[in-house]
Amino acid sequence: MKPHDIHYAVRFNTPQNHLFEIECHIAKPATEGQQLSLPAWLPGSYLVRDFARHIVSIQASSDGKVIKLAKVDKSTWRAAPCPGALVIRYQVYAYDLSVRTAYLDHSRGYFNGSSLFLQVAGQEHKRCSVEIHHPGKAYADWSIATTLPMLKTNARGFGTYEADSYQSLIDYPVEIGTLAIAEFKAMGVPHRLIVSGKHEADLKTISRDLKKICEHHIRFFGTAPFQHYDFLLYAAADNQYGGLEHRDSTSLICPRSWLPVKHEEHDRQQYQDFLGLCSHEYFHAWHVKRIRPSVFADPDLGHEAYTRLLWVFEGFTAYYDTLALVRSSLMSEQEYLATLSKDITRYLRTPGRKVQALEESSFDTWIKLYKPDENTPNSQISYYLKGSLVALAMDISLRLKGRSLDEVMHALWQRYQSGQLVDEGSMQALIRETCGDKLSTLFRDCVQGCEDPPLEKLLAKFGISFSSPKANDADTVRQWLGLQLANDDTRISHVFSGSAAEQAGLAAGDVIIAHDQLKASSKSLKQQLKRGRKQINLHFFRRDELMTTSIKPHDHALANVSLTLSDKRKPEQDQLRQDWLEIS
């Protein structure tokens, strides 16, 4: 007898073929014929990914007899009526290294439930069980790491787990392989750092620093909303980076070079980037997994769930993730200002900030943020980036009046605990109710409109000065031509609005091969620009066609911001800043 009415079995006896083999046992299928589907997207990642496209084969049976299975749409099947239990057997191709889908080879396995487990229509709220089978003797050292509640497992974690609903089931990522595990407690709550992939990471140092971050966040909200928590980290190559939040765990991927190695010096900034990623996803355990837009309460995972509030949920989190490093003494005040300088510079160098409002950026995430193209910088602004800077502006504006954004976050948490989620358009009213100030101008200009948050003016009141140092040598081509070259040297990746390059008729994808009858390179272009040339004659390929044009360089006044402590700051400004950063 199966432990629950819905039971999944997961096998992967030949991991090198990248196929998970799944059985879904349904004890009481719908009498009119059972409908099943895979989600089109998963919570926390707002892009239609159509996970069903990775199903390689699928069959249905009942009591050993074949049952007709008809595909209804891209993600849905309907099984013909059957008198007894229904069994669906299918294979899922898994070879995506990201934290959002599934991966399997001879070195490790990983999956989110949304990639593997069919949803049984009409029975989504039933408890279900999952049995994960060991792949065999060749993988004797493999273990499982997941926070999925255990029913009966062996010492390495293989066996049976359960979940109280389908939505719950797909919120427990599973890491499988040869795992390095470090355990620590934060405010008495058990935590684990689980690392897969080739690495020599100093888990003791990382755990020590994660403990500081976790304790800071728990103290910030007043309580931990989970009984235990896992950081599932895949140590990868240098071009891999990302994270995805879950209720009591997070999946992370970062370059192994970012991780400290015992008795070796490490890049402090890259390690802080890693800690910031961990901080971001951990903060989400409160802000997104519990506090969340009402449209995410019970979303239809077959269709987009639209909200204009992602600037609050991702932007505020992006603000607090790095602030937490300062408040946890893992980043100095000067390092924090340097990080803010880079963020503000990146923001001001994005022409799309004057085109797309912050609320629109949130609403359009399904079709824009995760589908960037050559025109993205000209037409879009990230709700992560601008959202974090608007959060900064809101926080310091409130602090000038003796209040803070911290109070707003605490109010949101209290509302969640009383059963309230966040309705569209309610944030301004909440801020006014909590802090007595509705920040009307910021909402009108910077959230609903396309104005820049007045950070220079606001930060000056905290004794922080803006300066504009000269652009780096690496920025020369963009500064004078208004284009960006790709990694392969002379291929254009972006042409910016209103630029000399746009006026000359250049476009993304063009490959510059010569200037003034000389072979072109990134270095030679910079040399020509530094000489102050008034006009440069270019030869370039567009697809397979050779073209020519003349470009007239001019200074595009490329933003370059540096934040420093003012030499003329007053004691009250120091106090404001110290209270904000929680430094002494």
PDB file of N, CA and C in Angstrom, residues 466-471 558-562:
ATOM      1  N   PHE A 466      28.780  62.978  -3.081  1.00  0.00           N
ATOM      2  CA  PHE A 466      28.883  62.439  -4.445  1.00  0.00           C
ATOM      3  C   PHE A 466      30.062  63.101  -5.137  1.00  0.00           C
ATOM      4  N   SER A 467      30.821  62.320  -5.866  1.00  0.00           N
ATOM      5  CA  SER A 467      31.815  62.895  -6.764  1.00  0.00           C
ATOM      6  C   SER A 467      31.754  62.127  -8.077  1.00  0.00           C
ATOM      7  N   SER A 468      32.336  62.698  -9.126  1.00  0.00           N
ATOM      8  CA  SER A 468      32.279  62.091 -10.453  1.00  0.00           C
ATOM      9  C   SER A 468      33.682  61.952 -11.017  1.00  0.00           C
ATOM     10  N   PRO A 469      34.398  60.925 -10.608  1.00  0.00           N
ATOM     11  CA  PRO A 469      35.752  60.718 -11.161  1.00  0.00           C
ATOM     12  C   PRO A 469      35.674  60.400 -12.646  1.00  0.00           C
ATOM     13  N   LYS A 470      36.792  60.550 -13.317  1.00  0.00           N
ATOM     14  CA  LYS A 470      36.836  60.249 -14.738  1.00  0.00           C
ATOM     15  C   LYS A 470      36.509  58.777 -14.978  1.00  0.00           C
ATOM     16  N   ALA A 471      35.848  58.538 -16.102  1.00  0.00           N
ATOM     17  CA  ALA A 471      35.513  57.158 -16.458  1.00  0.00           C
ATOM     18  C   ALA A 471      36.777  56.335 -16.649  1.00  0.00           C
ATOM     19  N   LEU A 558      29.271  60.014 -19.691  1.00  0.00           N
ATOM     20  CA  LEU A 558      28.992  58.747 -19.028  1.00  0.00           C
ATOM     21  C   LEU A 558      29.071  58.905 -17.509  1.00  0.00           C
ATOM     22  N   ALA A 559      27.998  58.516 -16.837  1.00  0.00           N
ATOM     23  CA  ALA A 559      27.942  58.665 -15.383  1.00  0.00           C
ATOM     24  C   ALA A 559      29.002  57.800 -14.715  1.00  0.00           C
ATOM     25  N   ASN A 560      29.609  58.349 -13.674  1.00  0.00           N
ATOM     26  CA  ASN A 560      30.575  57.610 -12.882  1.00  0.00           C
ATOM     27  C   ASN A 560      30.541  58.196 -11.479  1.00  0.00           C
ATOM     28  N   VAL A 561      29.915  57.474 -10.555  1.00  0.00           N
ATOM     29  CA  VAL A 561      29.643  58.003  -9.218  1.00  0.00           C
ATOM     30  C   VAL A 561      30.581  57.370  -8.193  1.00  0.00           C
ATOM     31  N   SER A 562      31.094  58.193  -7.304  1.00  0.00           N
ATOM     32  CA  SER A 562      31.881  57.720  -6.172  1.00  0.00           C
ATOM     33  C   SER A 562      31.327  58.360  -4.906  1.00  0.00           C
TER      34      SER A 562
END
